[in-house]
mmCIF file of C-alpha atoms and ligand atoms in Angstrom:
data_model
loop_
_atom_site.group_PDB
_atom_site.id
_atom_site.type_symbol
_atom_site.label_atom_id
_atom_site.label_comp_id
_atom_site.label_asym_id
_atom_site.label_seq_id
_atom_site.Cartn_x
_atom_site.Cartn_y
_atom_site.Cartn_z
ATOM 1 C CA UNK A 1 61.870 88.014 151.874
ATOM 2 C CA UNK A 2 63.957 90.828 150.343
ATOM 3 C CA UNK A 3 67.674 90.086 150.309
ATOM 4 C CA UNK A 4 69.984 92.991 151.030
ATOM 5 C CA UNK A 5 73.576 92.521 149.909
ATOM 6 C CA UNK A 6 75.022 94.833 152.525
ATOM 7 C CA UNK A 7 73.268 92.921 155.323
ATOM 8 C CA UNK A 8 74.987 89.807 154.013
ATOM 9 C CA UNK A 9 78.296 91.675 154.110
ATOM 10 C CA UNK A 10 77.695 92.948 157.660
ATOM 11 C CA UNK A 11 76.729 89.448 158.809
ATOM 12 C CA UNK A 12 79.970 87.961 157.536
ATOM 13 C CA UNK A 13 82.189 90.708 158.937
ATOM 14 C CA UNK A 14 80.477 90.706 162.364
ATOM 15 C CA UNK A 15 80.429 86.935 162.761
ATOM 16 C CA UNK A 16 84.031 86.520 161.622
ATOM 17 C CA UNK A 17 85.283 89.240 163.942
ATOM 18 C CA UNK A 18 83.353 87.699 166.872
ATOM 19 C CA UNK A 19 85.053 84.394 166.108
ATOM 20 C CA UNK A 20 88.502 85.956 165.812
ATOM 21 C CA UNK A 21 88.040 87.940 169.049
ATOM 22 C CA UNK A 22 87.017 84.779 170.902
ATOM 23 C CA UNK A 23 90.248 83.086 169.831
ATOM 24 C CA UNK A 24 92.917 85.649 170.690
ATOM 25 C CA UNK A 25 93.657 84.162 174.102
ATOM 26 C CA UNK A 26 93.857 80.417 173.698
ATOM 27 C CA UNK A 27 94.608 77.409 175.820
ATOM 28 C CA UNK A 28 96.066 75.703 172.757
ATOM 29 C CA UNK A 29 96.881 76.989 169.274
ATOM 30 C CA UNK A 30 97.298 74.337 166.605
ATOM 31 C CA UNK A 31 99.316 75.332 163.563
ATOM 32 C CA UNK A 32 98.451 73.220 160.516
ATOM 33 C CA UNK A 33 95.252 71.415 159.611
ATOM 34 C CA UNK A 34 96.540 67.979 158.642
ATOM 35 C CA UNK A 35 95.433 64.710 160.269
ATOM 36 C CA UNK A 36 97.600 65.057 163.395
ATOM 37 C CA UNK A 37 96.386 68.581 164.126
ATOM 38 C CA UNK A 38 92.759 67.629 163.531
ATOM 39 C CA UNK A 39 92.920 64.667 165.914
ATOM 40 C CA UNK A 40 94.626 66.824 168.563
ATOM 41 C CA UNK A 41 92.014 69.544 168.078
ATOM 42 C CA UNK A 42 89.162 67.082 168.385
ATOM 43 C CA UNK A 43 90.318 65.655 171.722
ATOM 44 C CA UNK A 44 91.216 69.053 173.212
ATOM 45 C CA UNK A 45 87.917 70.616 172.122
ATOM 46 C CA UNK A 46 86.019 67.662 173.586
ATOM 47 C CA UNK A 47 87.733 68.371 176.913
ATOM 48 C CA UNK A 48 86.373 71.911 176.762
ATOM 49 C CA UNK A 49 89.602 73.823 176.112
ATOM 50 C CA UNK A 50 89.686 77.006 174.092
ATOM 51 C CA UNK A 51 91.537 75.630 171.089
ATOM 52 C CA UNK A 52 91.915 76.985 167.564
ATOM 53 C CA UNK A 53 93.623 75.814 164.405
ATOM 54 C CA UNK A 54 95.370 78.033 161.868
ATOM 55 C CA UNK A 55 95.759 76.638 158.363
ATOM 56 C CA UNK A 56 97.530 78.348 155.489
ATOM 57 C CA UNK A 57 95.449 76.779 152.761
ATOM 58 C CA UNK A 58 91.800 77.078 151.791
ATOM 59 C CA UNK A 59 91.111 73.456 152.627
ATOM 60 C CA UNK A 60 91.707 71.621 155.878
ATOM 61 C CA UNK A 61 93.239 68.141 155.732
ATOM 62 C CA UNK A 62 96.856 68.660 154.751
ATOM 63 C CA UNK A 63 98.448 65.724 152.973
ATOM 64 C CA UNK A 64 95.664 63.252 153.628
ATOM 65 C CA UNK A 65 93.400 64.111 150.683
ATOM 66 C CA UNK A 66 95.805 62.624 148.154
ATOM 67 C CA UNK A 67 96.296 59.181 149.751
ATOM 68 C CA UNK A 68 99.432 57.701 148.207
ATOM 69 C CA UNK A 69 100.558 59.192 144.898
ATOM 70 C CA UNK A 70 97.081 60.691 144.343
ATOM 71 C CA UNK A 71 95.348 57.317 144.826
ATOM 72 C CA UNK A 72 92.815 58.463 147.365
ATOM 73 C CA UNK A 73 93.032 55.632 149.865
ATOM 74 C CA UNK A 74 95.026 55.626 153.092
ATOM 75 C CA UNK A 75 96.405 52.740 155.116
ATOM 76 C CA UNK A 76 96.046 52.625 158.892
ATOM 77 C CA UNK A 77 97.635 49.879 160.967
ATOM 78 C CA UNK A 78 96.014 47.879 163.753
ATOM 79 C CA UNK A 79 97.299 50.115 166.592
ATOM 80 C CA UNK A 80 95.405 53.138 165.308
ATOM 81 C CA UNK A 81 92.189 51.515 164.080
ATOM 82 C CA UNK A 82 90.445 52.488 167.324
ATOM 83 C CA UNK A 83 90.880 56.162 166.361
ATOM 84 C CA UNK A 84 89.155 55.576 163.004
ATOM 85 C CA UNK A 85 86.382 53.882 165.003
ATOM 86 C CA UNK A 86 86.183 56.806 167.467
ATOM 87 C CA UNK A 87 85.616 59.194 164.561
ATOM 88 C CA UNK A 88 83.249 56.798 162.787
ATOM 89 C CA UNK A 89 85.463 56.552 159.705
ATOM 90 C CA UNK A 90 84.624 53.334 157.851
ATOM 91 C CA UNK A 91 87.582 51.113 157.005
ATOM 92 C CA UNK A 92 88.202 47.665 155.557
ATOM 93 C CA UNK A 93 90.806 45.115 156.544
ATOM 94 C CA UNK A 94 93.145 44.485 153.618
ATOM 95 C CA UNK A 95 95.348 41.803 155.145
ATOM 96 C CA UNK A 96 95.734 41.150 158.854
ATOM 97 C CA UNK A 97 96.508 44.375 160.716
ATOM 98 C CA UNK A 98 96.336 46.664 157.643
ATOM 99 C CA UNK A 99 93.172 48.708 157.214
ATOM 100 C CA UNK A 100 92.283 50.965 154.300
ATOM 101 C CA UNK A 101 89.981 53.986 154.338
ATOM 102 C CA UNK A 102 88.854 56.395 151.634
ATOM 103 C CA UNK A 103 91.017 59.482 152.051
ATOM 104 C CA UNK A 104 88.216 61.919 151.198
ATOM 105 C CA UNK A 105 85.885 60.330 153.761
ATOM 106 C CA UNK A 106 88.723 60.280 156.307
ATOM 107 C CA UNK A 107 89.761 63.894 155.810
ATOM 108 C CA UNK A 108 86.260 65.318 155.736
ATOM 109 C CA UNK A 109 85.146 63.281 158.751
ATOM 110 C CA UNK A 110 88.155 64.327 160.863
ATOM 111 C CA UNK A 111 87.395 67.946 159.941
ATOM 112 C CA UNK A 112 83.697 67.627 160.641
ATOM 113 C CA UNK A 113 84.054 65.837 163.987
ATOM 114 C CA UNK A 114 86.808 68.182 165.206
ATOM 115 C CA UNK A 115 84.924 71.360 164.347
ATOM 116 C CA UNK A 116 81.609 70.057 165.719
ATOM 117 C CA UNK A 117 83.442 69.171 168.953
ATOM 118 C CA UNK A 118 84.331 72.868 169.274
ATOM 119 C CA UNK A 119 87.638 73.324 167.464
ATOM 120 C CA UNK A 120 87.686 76.784 165.839
ATOM 121 C CA UNK A 121 89.338 76.694 162.443
ATOM 122 C CA UNK A 122 90.871 79.679 160.703
ATOM 123 C CA UNK A 123 91.812 78.755 157.182
ATOM 124 C CA UNK A 124 93.762 81.081 154.874
ATOM 125 C CA UNK A 125 95.876 82.256 157.826
ATOM 126 C CA UNK A 126 99.605 81.579 157.969
ATOM 127 C CA UNK A 127 101.630 81.507 161.163
ATOM 128 C CA UNK A 128 104.766 83.440 160.269
ATOM 129 C CA UNK A 129 106.452 83.848 163.638
ATOM 130 C CA UNK A 130 106.051 83.364 167.390
ATOM 131 C CA UNK A 131 106.251 85.540 170.488
ATOM 132 C CA UNK A 132 108.777 84.478 173.134
ATOM 133 C CA UNK A 133 108.896 85.708 176.740
ATOM 134 C CA UNK A 134 111.452 84.361 179.236
ATOM 135 C CA UNK A 135 112.508 81.675 176.754
ATOM 136 C CA UNK A 136 108.948 80.364 176.338
ATOM 137 C CA UNK A 137 106.560 80.724 173.396
ATOM 138 C CA UNK A 138 103.440 82.506 174.596
ATOM 139 C CA UNK A 139 101.782 83.385 171.317
ATOM 140 C CA UNK A 140 101.706 83.350 167.541
ATOM 141 C CA UNK A 141 102.266 85.919 164.836
ATOM 142 C CA UNK A 142 99.702 85.517 162.065
ATOM 143 C CA UNK A 143 99.025 86.950 158.655
ATOM 144 C CA UNK A 144 96.615 86.349 155.764
ATOM 145 C CA UNK A 145 98.034 83.639 153.511
ATOM 146 C CA UNK A 146 97.395 85.715 150.356
ATOM 147 C CA UNK A 147 99.643 88.434 151.834
ATOM 148 C CA UNK A 148 102.411 85.860 152.218
ATOM 149 C CA UNK A 149 101.744 84.384 148.765
ATOM 150 C CA UNK A 150 101.791 87.781 147.070
ATOM 151 C CA UNK A 151 105.011 88.690 148.848
ATOM 152 C CA UNK A 152 103.465 91.895 150.161
ATOM 153 C CA UNK A 153 105.084 93.682 153.056
ATOM 154 C CA UNK A 154 102.112 93.889 155.406
ATOM 155 C CA UNK A 155 102.750 93.638 159.130
ATOM 156 C CA UNK A 156 101.062 90.783 160.980
ATOM 157 C CA UNK A 157 98.800 90.522 164.033
ATOM 158 C CA UNK A 158 99.263 88.376 167.138
ATOM 159 C CA UNK A 159 97.410 86.064 169.515
ATOM 160 C CA UNK A 160 98.261 84.526 172.868
ATOM 161 C CA UNK A 161 98.316 80.793 173.553
ATOM 162 C CA UNK A 162 99.338 78.861 176.645
ATOM 163 C CA UNK A 163 100.553 76.031 174.418
ATOM 164 C CA UNK A 164 101.249 75.721 170.710
ATOM 165 C CA UNK A 165 101.208 72.527 168.667
ATOM 166 C CA UNK A 166 103.407 72.538 165.576
ATOM 167 C CA UNK A 167 101.391 70.303 163.259
ATOM 168 C CA UNK A 168 102.738 71.811 160.046
ATOM 169 C CA UNK A 169 103.975 68.486 158.638
ATOM 170 C CA UNK A 170 107.282 68.035 156.778
ATOM 171 C CA UNK A 171 108.428 71.693 156.902
ATOM 172 C CA UNK A 172 107.988 71.967 160.705
ATOM 173 C CA UNK A 173 107.430 75.663 160.145
ATOM 174 C CA UNK A 174 106.882 76.893 163.692
ATOM 175 C CA UNK A 175 109.919 75.108 165.104
ATOM 176 C CA UNK A 176 112.021 76.117 162.101
ATOM 177 C CA UNK A 177 111.144 79.746 162.724
ATOM 178 C CA UNK A 178 112.179 79.322 166.373
ATOM 179 C CA UNK A 179 115.267 77.293 165.440
ATOM 180 C CA UNK A 180 116.529 80.151 163.239
ATOM 181 C CA UNK A 181 116.531 82.672 166.069
ATOM 182 C CA UNK A 182 120.131 83.092 167.185
ATOM 183 C CA UNK A 183 119.372 82.560 170.860
ATOM 184 C CA UNK A 184 116.937 79.634 170.546
ATOM 185 C CA UNK A 185 117.848 76.164 171.724
ATOM 186 C CA UNK A 186 115.415 73.345 170.950
ATOM 187 C CA UNK A 187 115.313 70.120 172.984
ATOM 188 C CA UNK A 188 116.906 68.185 170.079
ATOM 189 C CA UNK A 189 120.438 66.721 170.072
ATOM 190 C CA UNK A 190 121.738 69.708 168.105
ATOM 191 C CA UNK A 191 119.554 72.371 169.694
ATOM 192 C CA UNK A 192 118.151 73.136 166.230
ATOM 193 C CA UNK A 193 115.695 71.403 163.840
ATOM 194 C CA UNK A 194 117.566 68.282 162.709
ATOM 195 C CA UNK A 195 115.575 67.439 159.548
ATOM 196 C CA UNK A 196 113.983 64.217 158.361
ATOM 197 C CA UNK A 197 115.541 60.963 157.223
ATOM 198 C CA UNK A 198 114.664 58.627 154.364
ATOM 199 C CA UNK A 199 111.500 56.507 154.178
ATOM 200 C CA UNK A 200 111.217 53.589 156.641
ATOM 201 C CA UNK A 201 107.607 53.015 157.636
ATOM 202 C CA UNK A 202 108.116 50.581 160.521
ATOM 203 C CA UNK A 203 110.642 52.707 162.383
ATOM 204 C CA UNK A 204 109.085 56.051 161.469
ATOM 205 C CA UNK A 205 105.670 55.108 162.787
ATOM 206 C CA UNK A 206 106.987 54.420 166.271
ATOM 207 C CA UNK A 207 109.354 57.414 166.362
ATOM 208 C CA UNK A 208 106.427 59.648 165.385
ATOM 209 C CA UNK A 209 104.873 58.862 168.743
ATOM 210 C CA UNK A 210 108.151 59.097 170.721
ATOM 211 C CA UNK A 211 108.963 62.437 169.092
ATOM 212 C CA UNK A 212 105.540 63.890 169.893
ATOM 213 C CA UNK A 213 106.726 66.052 172.786
ATOM 214 C CA UNK A 214 107.846 69.496 173.817
ATOM 215 C CA UNK A 215 110.537 70.747 171.437
ATOM 216 C CA UNK A 216 110.827 74.277 172.831
ATOM 217 C CA UNK A 217 109.184 75.612 175.987
ATOM 218 C CA UNK A 218 105.487 75.987 175.179
ATOM 219 C CA UNK A 219 105.692 74.283 171.754
ATOM 220 C CA UNK A 220 104.835 70.635 171.145
ATOM 221 C CA UNK A 221 105.352 68.621 167.976
ATOM 222 C CA UNK A 222 102.672 66.493 166.318
ATOM 223 C CA UNK A 223 102.585 64.344 163.194
ATOM 224 C CA UNK A 224 105.303 64.481 160.554
ATOM 225 C CA UNK A 225 106.765 67.584 162.173
ATOM 226 C CA UNK A 226 107.813 65.457 165.176
ATOM 227 C CA UNK A 227 110.102 63.337 162.999
ATOM 228 C CA UNK A 228 111.408 66.298 161.007
ATOM 229 C CA UNK A 229 112.371 68.190 164.158
ATOM 230 C CA UNK A 230 114.044 65.303 165.972
ATOM 231 C CA UNK A 231 115.745 63.789 162.900
ATOM 232 C CA UNK A 232 113.709 60.633 162.301
ATOM 233 C CA UNK A 233 112.489 58.787 159.216
ATOM 234 C CA UNK A 234 109.422 59.459 157.053
ATOM 235 C CA UNK A 235 106.837 56.709 156.644
ATOM 236 C CA UNK A 236 104.935 57.154 153.359
ATOM 237 C CA UNK A 237 101.132 56.955 153.171
ATOM 238 C CA UNK A 238 100.463 55.034 156.386
ATOM 239 C CA UNK A 239 98.503 57.330 158.698
ATOM 240 C CA UNK A 240 98.239 55.512 162.035
ATOM 241 C CA UNK A 241 101.190 57.412 163.481
ATOM 242 C CA UNK A 242 99.633 60.754 162.527
ATOM 243 C CA UNK A 243 96.382 59.874 164.311
ATOM 244 C CA UNK A 244 98.141 58.465 167.405
ATOM 245 C CA UNK A 245 100.445 61.481 167.571
ATOM 246 C CA UNK A 246 97.450 63.834 167.583
ATOM 247 C CA UNK A 247 95.887 61.799 170.368
ATOM 248 C CA UNK A 248 99.131 61.794 172.392
ATOM 249 C CA UNK A 249 99.752 65.539 172.201
ATOM 250 C CA UNK A 250 96.160 66.186 173.290
ATOM 251 C CA UNK A 251 96.617 63.880 176.311
ATOM 252 C CA UNK A 252 99.930 65.477 177.279
ATOM 253 C CA UNK A 253 98.540 69.013 177.042
ATOM 254 C CA UNK A 254 95.367 68.053 178.888
ATOM 255 C CA UNK A 255 97.544 66.900 181.814
ATOM 256 C CA UNK A 256 99.683 70.081 181.669
ATOM 257 C CA UNK A 257 96.660 72.381 181.575
ATOM 258 C CA UNK A 258 94.997 70.519 184.452
ATOM 259 C CA UNK A 259 98.168 70.780 186.566
ATOM 260 C CA UNK A 260 98.221 74.554 186.049
ATOM 261 C CA UNK A 261 94.558 75.178 186.907
HETATM 262 C C1 48H B 301 99.592 77.687 158.792
HETATM 263 C C2 48H B 301 100.613 75.824 157.900
HETATM 264 C C3 48H B 301 101.886 76.400 158.072
HETATM 265 C C4 48H B 301 101.954 77.700 158.649
HETATM 266 C C5 48H B 301 102.155 74.458 157.159
HETATM 267 O O1 48H B 301 101.383 67.880 156.151
HETATM 268 P P1 48H B 301 100.154 67.687 156.966
HETATM 269 O O2 48H B 301 99.153 66.729 156.452
HETATM 270 O O3 48H B 301 100.618 67.330 158.467
HETATM 271 P P2 48H B 301 100.513 66.007 159.390
HETATM 272 O O4 48H B 301 101.801 65.929 160.104
HETATM 273 O O5 48H B 301 99.288 66.052 160.202
HETATM 274 O O6 48H B 301 100.387 64.789 158.387
HETATM 275 C C6 48H B 301 101.453 64.436 157.592
HETATM 276 C C7 48H B 301 100.956 63.606 156.401
HETATM 277 O O7 48H B 301 100.041 64.333 155.622
HETATM 278 C C8 48H B 301 102.160 63.242 155.582
HETATM 279 O O8 48H B 301 102.654 64.096 154.853
HETATM 280 C C9 48H B 301 102.772 61.949 155.712
HETATM 281 C C10 48H B 301 102.196 60.886 156.583
HETATM 282 N N1 48H B 301 103.869 61.773 155.037
HETATM 283 C C11 48H B 301 104.752 60.672 155.033
HETATM 284 C C12 48H B 301 105.805 60.825 153.941
HETATM 285 O O9 48H B 301 106.692 59.945 153.909
HETATM 286 O O10 48H B 301 105.733 61.766 153.125
HETATM 287 O O11 48H B 301 99.432 69.074 157.167
HETATM 288 C C13 48H B 301 100.144 70.211 157.565
HETATM 289 C C14 48H B 301 99.290 71.436 157.297
HETATM 290 C C15 48H B 301 99.133 71.745 155.796
HETATM 291 O O12 48H B 301 97.782 71.829 155.493
HETATM 292 C C16 48H B 301 99.839 73.086 155.620
HETATM 293 O O13 48H B 301 99.198 73.927 154.678
HETATM 294 C C17 48H B 301 99.772 73.664 157.012
HETATM 295 O O14 48H B 301 99.943 72.542 157.865
HETATM 296 N N2 48H B 301 100.826 74.626 157.331
HETATM 297 N N3 48H B 301 99.485 76.442 158.244
HETATM 298 N N4 48H B 301 100.787 78.312 158.995
HETATM 299 N N5 48H B 301 103.126 78.324 158.836
HETATM 300 N N6 48H B 301 102.820 75.532 157.605
HETATM 301 FE FE1 FE2 B 302 104.211 63.290 153.468
#
């Protein structure tokens, strides 16, 4: 077979544009490809929703690749072990109730299972703003990450989404962008992003789940973002809360979307 370079080029452009077109009117847009976003994407895709993830970086997985201090193992507590099992991620009990898993196996398996379930992933795209109508977010403003990184002034494009999940981790980027708008009031005690507190694993793991909720009409928190927005503690390299938060936001949005249809 003769290989024609320009056919290869056409194939990539056509297929990518098909994929982008198919994801401009979403049930759920997930911003950030860390563990919480991947788990949410997996469950929503399995339910058949049109759901896509936008990730600034080249690689999906967020802060999970590096385990704790670059030692590529994660710890997951008893309550979340069933999610590792659901994904088929092998783990070992360390002492009672504490499980360890290889962070590379965990990250790549979450990515693989979520995408094979139907989650569309757009890496190298940064969400830089949102669209708001009648005090509700109804879409995202996106740009190529290299445009952002190079500091170029290039105007963005947009997509519509019935719901958005802010799964951007510590910086809570979507809700921070909203919080900075003069007229925006979040559902936090201050009406703005509160910011995160010091490290306290026990407390932080349960508040991660409690704080997984709507923070502005149409925008839900997941993962570390939930604690950053509502002013709760960080937890260090224990990942059960991230997985459970992804599962919770998917369940909540599944109910919302079913009510509307
Ligand atoms: C597109 C964006 C944007 C944007 C950011 O940090 P993550 O891994 O997020 P979580 O919440 O699923 O997991 C948190 C966990 O990794 C962690 O940090 C823990 C448990 N910390 C505890 C502690 O004490 O430190 O992933 C977020 C992803 C990243 O890949 C970003 O590149 C991406 O979101 N992202 N993508 N547009 N505006 N902002
Ligand atoms: Fe972290």
